[in-house]
Coordinates of C-alpha atoms in Angstrom, one line a residue:
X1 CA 111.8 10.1 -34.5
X2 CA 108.4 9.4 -35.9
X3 CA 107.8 7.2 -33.3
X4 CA 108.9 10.0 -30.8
X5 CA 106.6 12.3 -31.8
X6 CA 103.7 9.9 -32.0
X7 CA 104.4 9.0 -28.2
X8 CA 104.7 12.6 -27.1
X9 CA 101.0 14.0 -28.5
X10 CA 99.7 10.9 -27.0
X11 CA 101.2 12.2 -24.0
X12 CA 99.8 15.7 -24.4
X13 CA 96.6 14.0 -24.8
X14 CA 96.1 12.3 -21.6
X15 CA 97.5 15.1 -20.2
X16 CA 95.0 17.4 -21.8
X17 CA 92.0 15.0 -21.0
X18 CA 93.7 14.8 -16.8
X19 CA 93.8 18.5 -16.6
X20 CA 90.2 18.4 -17.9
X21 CA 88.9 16.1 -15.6
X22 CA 90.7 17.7 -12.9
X23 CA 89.0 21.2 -13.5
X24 CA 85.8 19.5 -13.7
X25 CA 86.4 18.0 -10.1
X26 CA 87.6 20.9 -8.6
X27 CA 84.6 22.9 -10.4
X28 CA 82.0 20.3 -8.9
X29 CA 83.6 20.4 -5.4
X30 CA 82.8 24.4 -5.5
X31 CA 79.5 24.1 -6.3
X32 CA 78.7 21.9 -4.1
X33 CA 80.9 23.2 -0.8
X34 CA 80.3 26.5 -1.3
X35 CA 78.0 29.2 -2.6
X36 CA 78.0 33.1 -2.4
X37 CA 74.9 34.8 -2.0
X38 CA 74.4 38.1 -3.6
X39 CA 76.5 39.9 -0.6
X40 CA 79.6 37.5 -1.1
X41 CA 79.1 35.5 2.1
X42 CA 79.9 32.1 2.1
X43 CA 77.3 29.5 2.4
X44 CA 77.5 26.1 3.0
X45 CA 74.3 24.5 0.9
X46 CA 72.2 21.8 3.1
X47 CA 73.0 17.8 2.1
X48 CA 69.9 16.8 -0.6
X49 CA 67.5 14.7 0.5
X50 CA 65.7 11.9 -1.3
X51 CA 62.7 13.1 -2.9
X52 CA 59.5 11.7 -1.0
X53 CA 56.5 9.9 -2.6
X54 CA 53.6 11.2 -0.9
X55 CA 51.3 8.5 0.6
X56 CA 48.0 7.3 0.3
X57 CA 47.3 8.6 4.1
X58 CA 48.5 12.0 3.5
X59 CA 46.7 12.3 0.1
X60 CA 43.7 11.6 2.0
X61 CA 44.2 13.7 4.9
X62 CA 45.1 17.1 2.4
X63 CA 41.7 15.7 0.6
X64 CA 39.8 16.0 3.5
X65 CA 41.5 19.3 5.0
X66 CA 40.4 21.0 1.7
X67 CA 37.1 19.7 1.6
X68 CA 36.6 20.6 5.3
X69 CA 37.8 24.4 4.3
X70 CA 35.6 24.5 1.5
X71 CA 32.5 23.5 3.7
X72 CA 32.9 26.1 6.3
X73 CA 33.8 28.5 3.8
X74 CA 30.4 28.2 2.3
X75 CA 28.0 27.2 5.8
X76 CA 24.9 29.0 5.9
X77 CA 22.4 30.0 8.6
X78 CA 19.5 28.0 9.3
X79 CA 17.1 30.5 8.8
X80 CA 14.8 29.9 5.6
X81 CA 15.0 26.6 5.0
X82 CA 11.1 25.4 5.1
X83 CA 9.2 26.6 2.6
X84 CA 4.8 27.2 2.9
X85 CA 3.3 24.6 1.6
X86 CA 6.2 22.2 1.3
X87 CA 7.1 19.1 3.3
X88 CA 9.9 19.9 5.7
X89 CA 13.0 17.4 4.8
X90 CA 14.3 15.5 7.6
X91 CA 17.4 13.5 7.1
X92 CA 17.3 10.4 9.5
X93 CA 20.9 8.3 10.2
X94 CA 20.9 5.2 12.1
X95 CA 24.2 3.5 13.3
X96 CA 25.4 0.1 14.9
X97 CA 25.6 -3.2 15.4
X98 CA 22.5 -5.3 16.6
X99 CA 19.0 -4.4 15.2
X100 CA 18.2 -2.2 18.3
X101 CA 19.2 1.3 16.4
X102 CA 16.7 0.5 13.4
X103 CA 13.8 -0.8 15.7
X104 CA 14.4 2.2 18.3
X105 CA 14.2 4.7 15.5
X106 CA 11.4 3.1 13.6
X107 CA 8.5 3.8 16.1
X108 CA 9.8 7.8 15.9
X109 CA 10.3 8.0 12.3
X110 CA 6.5 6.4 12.4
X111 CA 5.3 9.3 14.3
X112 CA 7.2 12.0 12.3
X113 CA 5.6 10.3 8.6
X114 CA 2.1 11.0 10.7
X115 CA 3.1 14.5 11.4
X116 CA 3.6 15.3 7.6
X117 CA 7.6 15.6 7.5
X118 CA 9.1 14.6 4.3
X119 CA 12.1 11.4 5.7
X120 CA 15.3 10.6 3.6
X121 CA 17.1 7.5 5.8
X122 CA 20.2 6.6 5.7
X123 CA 22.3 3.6 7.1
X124 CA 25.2 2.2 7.8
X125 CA 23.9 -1.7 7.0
X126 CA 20.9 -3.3 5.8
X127 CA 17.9 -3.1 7.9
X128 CA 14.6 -4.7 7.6
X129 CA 11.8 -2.0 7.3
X130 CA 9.3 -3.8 6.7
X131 CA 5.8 -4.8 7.7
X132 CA 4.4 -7.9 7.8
X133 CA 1.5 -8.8 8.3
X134 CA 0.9 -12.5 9.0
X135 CA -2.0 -14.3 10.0
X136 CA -2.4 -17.1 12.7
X137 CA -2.2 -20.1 9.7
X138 CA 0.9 -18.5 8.8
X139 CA 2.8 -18.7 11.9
X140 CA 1.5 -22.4 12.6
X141 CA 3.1 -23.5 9.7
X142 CA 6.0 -21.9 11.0
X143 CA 5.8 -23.7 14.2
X144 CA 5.0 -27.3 12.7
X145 CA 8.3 -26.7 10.3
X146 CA 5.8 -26.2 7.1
X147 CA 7.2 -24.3 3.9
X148 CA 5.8 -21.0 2.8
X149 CA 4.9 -20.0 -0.3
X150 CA 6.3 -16.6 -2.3
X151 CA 3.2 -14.7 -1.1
X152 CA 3.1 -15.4 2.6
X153 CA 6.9 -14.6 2.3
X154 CA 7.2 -11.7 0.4
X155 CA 7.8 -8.3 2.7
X156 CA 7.0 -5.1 0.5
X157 CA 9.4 -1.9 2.2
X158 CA 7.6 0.7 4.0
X159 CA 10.4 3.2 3.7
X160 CA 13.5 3.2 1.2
X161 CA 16.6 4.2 2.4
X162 CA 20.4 4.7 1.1
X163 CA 23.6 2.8 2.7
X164 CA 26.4 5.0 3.7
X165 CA 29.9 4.7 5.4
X166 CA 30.4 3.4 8.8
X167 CA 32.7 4.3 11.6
X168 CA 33.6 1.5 14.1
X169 CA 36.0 0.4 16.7
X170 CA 39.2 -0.9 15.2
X171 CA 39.5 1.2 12.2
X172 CA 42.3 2.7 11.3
X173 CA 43.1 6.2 10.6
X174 CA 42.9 6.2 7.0
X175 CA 39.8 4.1 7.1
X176 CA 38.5 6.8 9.3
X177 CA 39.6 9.8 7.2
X178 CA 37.9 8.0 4.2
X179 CA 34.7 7.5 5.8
X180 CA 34.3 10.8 6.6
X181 CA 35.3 11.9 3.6
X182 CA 32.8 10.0 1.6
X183 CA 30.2 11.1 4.6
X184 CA 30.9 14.8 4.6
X185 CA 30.7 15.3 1.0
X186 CA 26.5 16.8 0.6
X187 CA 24.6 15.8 -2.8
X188 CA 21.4 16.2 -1.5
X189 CA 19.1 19.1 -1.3
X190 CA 19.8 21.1 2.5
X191 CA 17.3 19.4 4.6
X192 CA 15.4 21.3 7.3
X193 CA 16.6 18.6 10.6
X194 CA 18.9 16.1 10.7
X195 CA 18.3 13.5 13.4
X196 CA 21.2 10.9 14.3
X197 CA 20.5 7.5 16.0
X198 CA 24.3 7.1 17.9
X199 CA 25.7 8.4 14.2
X200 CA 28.7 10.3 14.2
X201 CA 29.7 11.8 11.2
X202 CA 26.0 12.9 10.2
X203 CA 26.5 15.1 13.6
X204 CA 29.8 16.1 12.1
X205 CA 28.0 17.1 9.0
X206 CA 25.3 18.9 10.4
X207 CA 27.8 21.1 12.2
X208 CA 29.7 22.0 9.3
X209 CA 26.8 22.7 7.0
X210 CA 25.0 24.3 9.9
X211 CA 22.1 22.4 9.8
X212 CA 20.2 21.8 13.5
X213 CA 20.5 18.7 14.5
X214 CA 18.9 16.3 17.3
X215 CA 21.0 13.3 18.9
X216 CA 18.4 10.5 20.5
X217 CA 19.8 7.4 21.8
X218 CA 19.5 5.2 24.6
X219 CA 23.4 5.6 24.9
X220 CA 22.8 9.5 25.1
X221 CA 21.6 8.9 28.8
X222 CA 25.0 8.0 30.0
X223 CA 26.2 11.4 29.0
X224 CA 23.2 13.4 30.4
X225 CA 23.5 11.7 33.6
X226 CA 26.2 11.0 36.4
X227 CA 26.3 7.7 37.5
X228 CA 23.2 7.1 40.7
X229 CA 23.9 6.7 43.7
X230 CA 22.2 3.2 44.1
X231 CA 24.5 2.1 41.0
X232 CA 27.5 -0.2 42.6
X233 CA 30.9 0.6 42.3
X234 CA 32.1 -2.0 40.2
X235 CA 29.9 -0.5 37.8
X236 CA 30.8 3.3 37.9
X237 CA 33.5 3.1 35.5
X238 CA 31.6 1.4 32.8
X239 CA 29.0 4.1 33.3
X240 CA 32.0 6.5 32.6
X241 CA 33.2 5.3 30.1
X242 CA 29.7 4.7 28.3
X243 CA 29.2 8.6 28.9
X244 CA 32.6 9.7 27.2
X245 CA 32.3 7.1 24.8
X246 CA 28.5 9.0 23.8
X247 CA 29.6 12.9 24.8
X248 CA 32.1 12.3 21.7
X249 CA 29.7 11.3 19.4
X250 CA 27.2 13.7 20.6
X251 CA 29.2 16.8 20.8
X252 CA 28.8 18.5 17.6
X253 CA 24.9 18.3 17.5
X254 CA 22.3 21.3 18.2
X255 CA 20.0 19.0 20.9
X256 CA 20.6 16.0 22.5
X257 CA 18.5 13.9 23.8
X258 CA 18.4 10.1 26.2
X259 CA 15.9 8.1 27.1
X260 CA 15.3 4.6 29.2
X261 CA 12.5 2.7 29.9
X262 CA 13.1 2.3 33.5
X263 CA 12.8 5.0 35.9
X264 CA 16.5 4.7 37.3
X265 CA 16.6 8.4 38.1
X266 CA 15.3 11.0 40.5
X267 CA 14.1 13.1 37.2
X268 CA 12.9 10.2 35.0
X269 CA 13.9 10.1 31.4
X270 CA 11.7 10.0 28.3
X271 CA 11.0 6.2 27.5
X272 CA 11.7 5.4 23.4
X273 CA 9.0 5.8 21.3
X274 CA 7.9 1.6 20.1
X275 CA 6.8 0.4 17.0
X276 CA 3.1 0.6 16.5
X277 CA 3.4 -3.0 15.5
X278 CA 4.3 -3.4 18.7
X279 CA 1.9 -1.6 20.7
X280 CA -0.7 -3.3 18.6
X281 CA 0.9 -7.2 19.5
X282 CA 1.3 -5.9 23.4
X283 CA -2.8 -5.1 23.3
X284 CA -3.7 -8.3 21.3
X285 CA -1.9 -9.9 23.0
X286 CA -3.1 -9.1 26.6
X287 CA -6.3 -9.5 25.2
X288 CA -6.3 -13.0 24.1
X289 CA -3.9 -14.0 27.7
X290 CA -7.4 -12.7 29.4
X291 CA -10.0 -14.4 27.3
X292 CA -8.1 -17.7 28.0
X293 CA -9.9 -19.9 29.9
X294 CA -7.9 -23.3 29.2
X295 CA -5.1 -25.4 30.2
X296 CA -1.9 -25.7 28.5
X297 CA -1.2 -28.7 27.1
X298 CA 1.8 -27.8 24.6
X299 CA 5.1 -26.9 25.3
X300 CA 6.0 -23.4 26.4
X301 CA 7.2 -21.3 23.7
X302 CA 10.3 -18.8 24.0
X303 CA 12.0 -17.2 21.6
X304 CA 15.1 -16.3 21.0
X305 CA 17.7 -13.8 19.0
X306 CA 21.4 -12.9 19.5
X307 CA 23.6 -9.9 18.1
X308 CA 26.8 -11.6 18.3
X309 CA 25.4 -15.3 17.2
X310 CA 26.8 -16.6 20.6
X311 CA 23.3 -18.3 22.4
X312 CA 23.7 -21.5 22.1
X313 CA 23.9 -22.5 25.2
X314 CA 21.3 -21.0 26.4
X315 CA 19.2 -22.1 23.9
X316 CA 20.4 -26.0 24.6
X317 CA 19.6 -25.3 28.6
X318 CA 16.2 -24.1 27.3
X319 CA 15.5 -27.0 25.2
X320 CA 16.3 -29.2 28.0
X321 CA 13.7 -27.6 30.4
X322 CA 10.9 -29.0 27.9
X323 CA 10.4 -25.2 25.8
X324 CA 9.9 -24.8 22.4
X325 CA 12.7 -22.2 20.8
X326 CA 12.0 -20.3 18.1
X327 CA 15.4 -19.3 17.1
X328 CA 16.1 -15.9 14.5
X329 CA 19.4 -16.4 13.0
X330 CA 22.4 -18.7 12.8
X331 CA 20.7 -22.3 13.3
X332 CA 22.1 -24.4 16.5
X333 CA 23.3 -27.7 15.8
X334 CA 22.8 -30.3 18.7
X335 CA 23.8 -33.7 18.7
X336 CA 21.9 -34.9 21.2
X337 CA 17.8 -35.8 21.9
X338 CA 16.1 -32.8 23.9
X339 CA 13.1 -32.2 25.7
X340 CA 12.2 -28.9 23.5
X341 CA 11.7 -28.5 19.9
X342 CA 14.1 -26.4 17.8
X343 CA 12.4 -23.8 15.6
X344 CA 14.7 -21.7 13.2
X345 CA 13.3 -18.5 11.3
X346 CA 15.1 -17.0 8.9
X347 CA 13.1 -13.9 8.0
X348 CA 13.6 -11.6 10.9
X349 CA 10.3 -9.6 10.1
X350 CA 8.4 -12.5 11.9
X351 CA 9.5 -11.6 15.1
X352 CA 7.0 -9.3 16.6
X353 CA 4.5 -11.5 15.5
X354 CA 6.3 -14.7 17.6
X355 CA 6.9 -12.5 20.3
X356 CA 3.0 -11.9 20.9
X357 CA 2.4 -15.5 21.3
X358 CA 5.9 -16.1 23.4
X359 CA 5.9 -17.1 27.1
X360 CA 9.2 -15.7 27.1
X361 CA 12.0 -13.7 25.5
X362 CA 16.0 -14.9 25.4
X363 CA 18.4 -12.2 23.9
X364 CA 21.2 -9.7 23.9
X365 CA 21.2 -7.3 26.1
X366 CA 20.2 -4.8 23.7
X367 CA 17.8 -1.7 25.2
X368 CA 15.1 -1.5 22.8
X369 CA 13.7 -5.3 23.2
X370 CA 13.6 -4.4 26.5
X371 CA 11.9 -1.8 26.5
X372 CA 10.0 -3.9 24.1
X373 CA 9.2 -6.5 26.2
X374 CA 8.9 -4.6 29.4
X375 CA 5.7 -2.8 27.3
X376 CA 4.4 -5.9 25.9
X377 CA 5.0 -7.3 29.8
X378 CA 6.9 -10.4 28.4
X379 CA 9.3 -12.0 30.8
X380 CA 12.9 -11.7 29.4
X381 CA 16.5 -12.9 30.4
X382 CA 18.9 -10.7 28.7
X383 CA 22.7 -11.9 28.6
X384 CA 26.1 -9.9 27.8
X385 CA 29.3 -10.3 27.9
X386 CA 31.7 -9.3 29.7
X387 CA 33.9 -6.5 28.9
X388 CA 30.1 -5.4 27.3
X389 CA 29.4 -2.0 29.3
X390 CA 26.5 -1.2 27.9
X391 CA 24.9 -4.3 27.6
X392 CA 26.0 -4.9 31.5
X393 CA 24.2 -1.9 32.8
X394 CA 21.6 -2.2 30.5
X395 CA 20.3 -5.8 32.5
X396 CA 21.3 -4.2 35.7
X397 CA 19.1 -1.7 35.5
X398 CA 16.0 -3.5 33.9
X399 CA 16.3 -5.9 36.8
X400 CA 15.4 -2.8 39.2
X401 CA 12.0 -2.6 37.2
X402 CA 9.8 -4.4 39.8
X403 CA 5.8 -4.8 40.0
X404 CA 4.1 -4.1 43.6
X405 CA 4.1 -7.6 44.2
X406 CA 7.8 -7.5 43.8
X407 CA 7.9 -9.4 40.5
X408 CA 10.0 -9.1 37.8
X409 CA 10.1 -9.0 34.1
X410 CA 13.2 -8.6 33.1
X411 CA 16.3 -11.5 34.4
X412 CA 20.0 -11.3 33.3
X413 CA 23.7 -12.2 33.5
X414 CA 26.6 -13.0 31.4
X415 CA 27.6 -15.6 29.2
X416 CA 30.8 -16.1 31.0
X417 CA 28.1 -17.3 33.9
X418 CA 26.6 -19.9 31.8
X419 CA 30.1 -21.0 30.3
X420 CA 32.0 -21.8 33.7
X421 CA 32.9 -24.9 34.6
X422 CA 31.5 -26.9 37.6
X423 CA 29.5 -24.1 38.4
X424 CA 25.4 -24.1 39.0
X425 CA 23.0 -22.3 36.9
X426 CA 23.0 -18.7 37.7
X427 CA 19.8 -18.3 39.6
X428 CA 18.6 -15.2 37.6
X429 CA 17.7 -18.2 34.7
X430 CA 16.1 -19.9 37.6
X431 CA 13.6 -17.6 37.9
X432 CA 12.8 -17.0 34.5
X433 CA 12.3 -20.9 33.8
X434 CA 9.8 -20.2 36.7
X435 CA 8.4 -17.2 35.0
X436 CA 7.9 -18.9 31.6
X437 CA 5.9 -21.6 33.1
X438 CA 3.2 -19.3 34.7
X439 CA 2.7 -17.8 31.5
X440 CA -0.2 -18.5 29.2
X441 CA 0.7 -16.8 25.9
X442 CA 1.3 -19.5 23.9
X443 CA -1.7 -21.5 25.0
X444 CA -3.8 -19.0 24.5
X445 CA -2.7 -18.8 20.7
X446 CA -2.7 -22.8 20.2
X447 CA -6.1 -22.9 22.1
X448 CA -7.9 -20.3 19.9
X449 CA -5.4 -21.3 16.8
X450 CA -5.0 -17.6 16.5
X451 CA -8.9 -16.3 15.7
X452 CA -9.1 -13.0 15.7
X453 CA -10.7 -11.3 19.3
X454 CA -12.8 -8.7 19.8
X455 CA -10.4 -5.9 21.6
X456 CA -12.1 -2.9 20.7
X457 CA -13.4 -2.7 24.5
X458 CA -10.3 -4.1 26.0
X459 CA -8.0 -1.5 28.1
X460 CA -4.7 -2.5 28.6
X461 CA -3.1 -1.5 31.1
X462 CA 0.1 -1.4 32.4
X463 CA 1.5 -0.2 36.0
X464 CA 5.2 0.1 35.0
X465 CA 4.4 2.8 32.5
X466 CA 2.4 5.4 34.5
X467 CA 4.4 8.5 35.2
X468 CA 6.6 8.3 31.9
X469 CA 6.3 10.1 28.6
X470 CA 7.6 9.1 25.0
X471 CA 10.5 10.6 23.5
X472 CA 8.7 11.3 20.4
X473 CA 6.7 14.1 22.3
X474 CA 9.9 16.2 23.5
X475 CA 11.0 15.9 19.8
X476 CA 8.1 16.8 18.0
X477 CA 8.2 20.0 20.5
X478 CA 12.1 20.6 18.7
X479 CA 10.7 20.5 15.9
X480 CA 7.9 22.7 15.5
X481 CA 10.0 25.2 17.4
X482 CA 12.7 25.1 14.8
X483 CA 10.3 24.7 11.9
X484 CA 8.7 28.2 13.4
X485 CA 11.8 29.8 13.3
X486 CA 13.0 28.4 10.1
X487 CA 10.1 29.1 7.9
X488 CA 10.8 31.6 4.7
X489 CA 8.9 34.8 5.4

């Protein structure tokens, strides 16, 4: 009976626990089929979902929304923003690859220090601003491979400047958003101008902050201009291109301006303000070609510099037509005995100096050492690649840039021209072998081992110029405008 009795409230137990968990289930399945609202309607809740981690990208993006709010939430007129008596501030920004942004820029920023503005640079990468001066022993030793001492190699800075973020093809999204973010994000004191060398987010910023702006580039011209009508077709879509490719950079700016240093258009366009290091080589170095009475008994001497790092054959076909290369960069290495001499420099603040005493110039196709060289009147054979738009109509252009004798200075084609198999040596380097060999630059240096000559009455002259004005002198215009309207009453 005990044993009955045991059994049976373990019975009712399970029983009890059953009808628990039953009324449990049937409780859960309620709550979770069905609601009522506060009119007694049935509702059917929606399925949970899986609570999201929010990513890096979208942490960024809300950053930079917020930011962006913030910024036009508190943008200001332009009005009072120079002071009497007080340097106006101009922010300067130069972009890109190459050295061509820095040494286009440089000759304007030069002028603008003369003028009495006040210059904060910034850039996206390292960049020489320097002067040096070096005297004729110095670049002899250069030329006979001689070591220089710490003083003839030290380079004091003219100007300071402060590295920012970069925006460049192939980025990503998120690399983009954080670029701008850091860019975007003001710690210095409202300056009166900003002026942007192909830079985009300091156009951006200018627009946000409402600060006037001016956009100069050579690129800029693409976008001012259609395409000529002399320009072939195969070329019209890579002057498209180049023109959307600059209209989005540009678009957010307060002035914009292009220039080129050859004519190409109807209405010429302002040609970029040089370096006055090299308006000084170009007249020293015209002088000396004139006093030159001798005969050259050295090699001819070309130099040479690359963006990309990708001349070496061209220099090799150079060294085998008997020059002397002075190479800036990477250092070729050739296995075999050559006609030429191999010169590497390291120190790229050399190079106007070399280029004064150079028969000839072998580079990128970059605009500004053409321009360059078509001042100094230094032959030069400019290469690109292809798929390069820029640097493509770049050469195409210079080559158009003809004496009244019909001569050229400027020669060009691709690498992919060189590079081909079983084909003959584009005739464009032809020509500029032939060019080279008239010149007397170099001899001229070896022959008076680089004494100083009397210029002071010399006048140089130079036909391809005459008609054109500087850049500089439609900015300067901007500027005193703005700073008129801008000055605190």
């Amino acid at each position: 009976m005990n044993l009955d009795v045991e059994r049976g409230q373990q019975l009712s137990c399970k029983h009890d626990v059953h009808l628990l968990r039953r009324r449990a289930s049937a409780a859960n399945r309620i709550n979770e089929n069905e609601a009522q609202d506060h009119t007694g309607k049935t509702m059917k809740p929606s399925k949970q979902k899986p609570r999201r981690r929010i990513s890096k990208y979208s942490a960024i993006l809300v950053i930079n929304v917020v930011l962006l709010c913030f910024i036009l939430s508190r943008r200001r007129h332009r009005h009072c923003s120079v002071k009497p008596g007080v340097k106006p501030v101009i922010e300067f920004y130069l972009h890109g690859r190459g050295s061509g942004h820095w040494t286009g820029s440089w000759g304007l920023m030069q002028v603008l220090l003369e003028k009495g503005y006040d210059l904060t640079v910034y850039a996206t990468k390292p960049i020489p601003l320097y002067s040096k001066q070096v005297n004729a022993i110095t670049l002899l030793k250069i030329l006979r491979g001689e070591q220089l001492d710490d003083k003839e190699a030290a380079s004091p800075p003219i100007v300071n400047y402060s590295l920012v973020a970069d925006i460049m093809p192939g980025m990503s999204i998120l690399e983009i958003l954080s670029a701008l973010g850091k860019r975007l994000r003001r710690q210095q004191a409202r300056p009166f101008m900003i002026i942007s060398d192909g830079d985009y987010p300091s156009a951006l910023q200018s627009y946000l902050y409402g600060i006037p702006s001016i956009y100069t580039t050579h690129g800029q011209m693409f976008a001012a201009n259609a395409p000529p009508a002399s320009l072939p077709s195969a070329l019209i879509d890579d002057w498209n291109y180049q023109s959307k490719l600059n209209g989005r950079s540009s678009m957010w700016t307060t002035y914009e301006l292009g220039f080129n240093h050859v004519p190409f258009f109807s209405n010429p366009l302002p040609r970029p303000r040089l370096r006055s290091e090299i308006l000084k080589m170009a007249h020293e170095r015209a002088a000396r070609i004139e006093a030159y009475q001798g005969f050259q008994q050295h090699n001819r001497l070309v130099v040479t510099y690359f963006r990309d790092k990708n001349g070496e054959p061209i220099i090799e076909f150079m060294l085998k037509a008997g020059f002397d290369v002075v190479v800036f960069g990477e250092k070729p290495v050739f296995h075999e005995s050559l006609a030429g001499r191999l010169i590497p420099v390291s120190d790229a603040t050399y190079f106007i100096q070399f280029m004064g005493i150079a028969d000839g110039i072998v580079a990128s196709g970059g605009s500004i050492l053409q321009a360059e060289c078509v001042y100094a009147q230094i032959p030069a054979l400019a290469l690109y690649l292809k798929g390069d738009t820029e640097h493509e109509l770049n050469v195409y252009m210079s080559r158009q840039l003809k004496y009244k004798d019909g001569k050229r200075l400027i020669y060009g084609f691709s690498f992919e021209e060189l590079l081909m198999r079983n084909s003959a040596i584009p005739e464009e380097a032809h020509l500029f072998l032939k060019r080279v060999r008239e010149s007397n630059a170099s001899a001229s240096f070896y022959e008076t081992q680089g004494r100083n000559i009397d210029t002071s009455s010399f006048i140089y002259n130079n036909e391809l110029l005459k008609g054109t004005i500087e850049s500089s002198e439609i900015i300067l215009k901007i500027l005193e405008e703005e700073k008129r309207i801008s000055t605190c009453r």
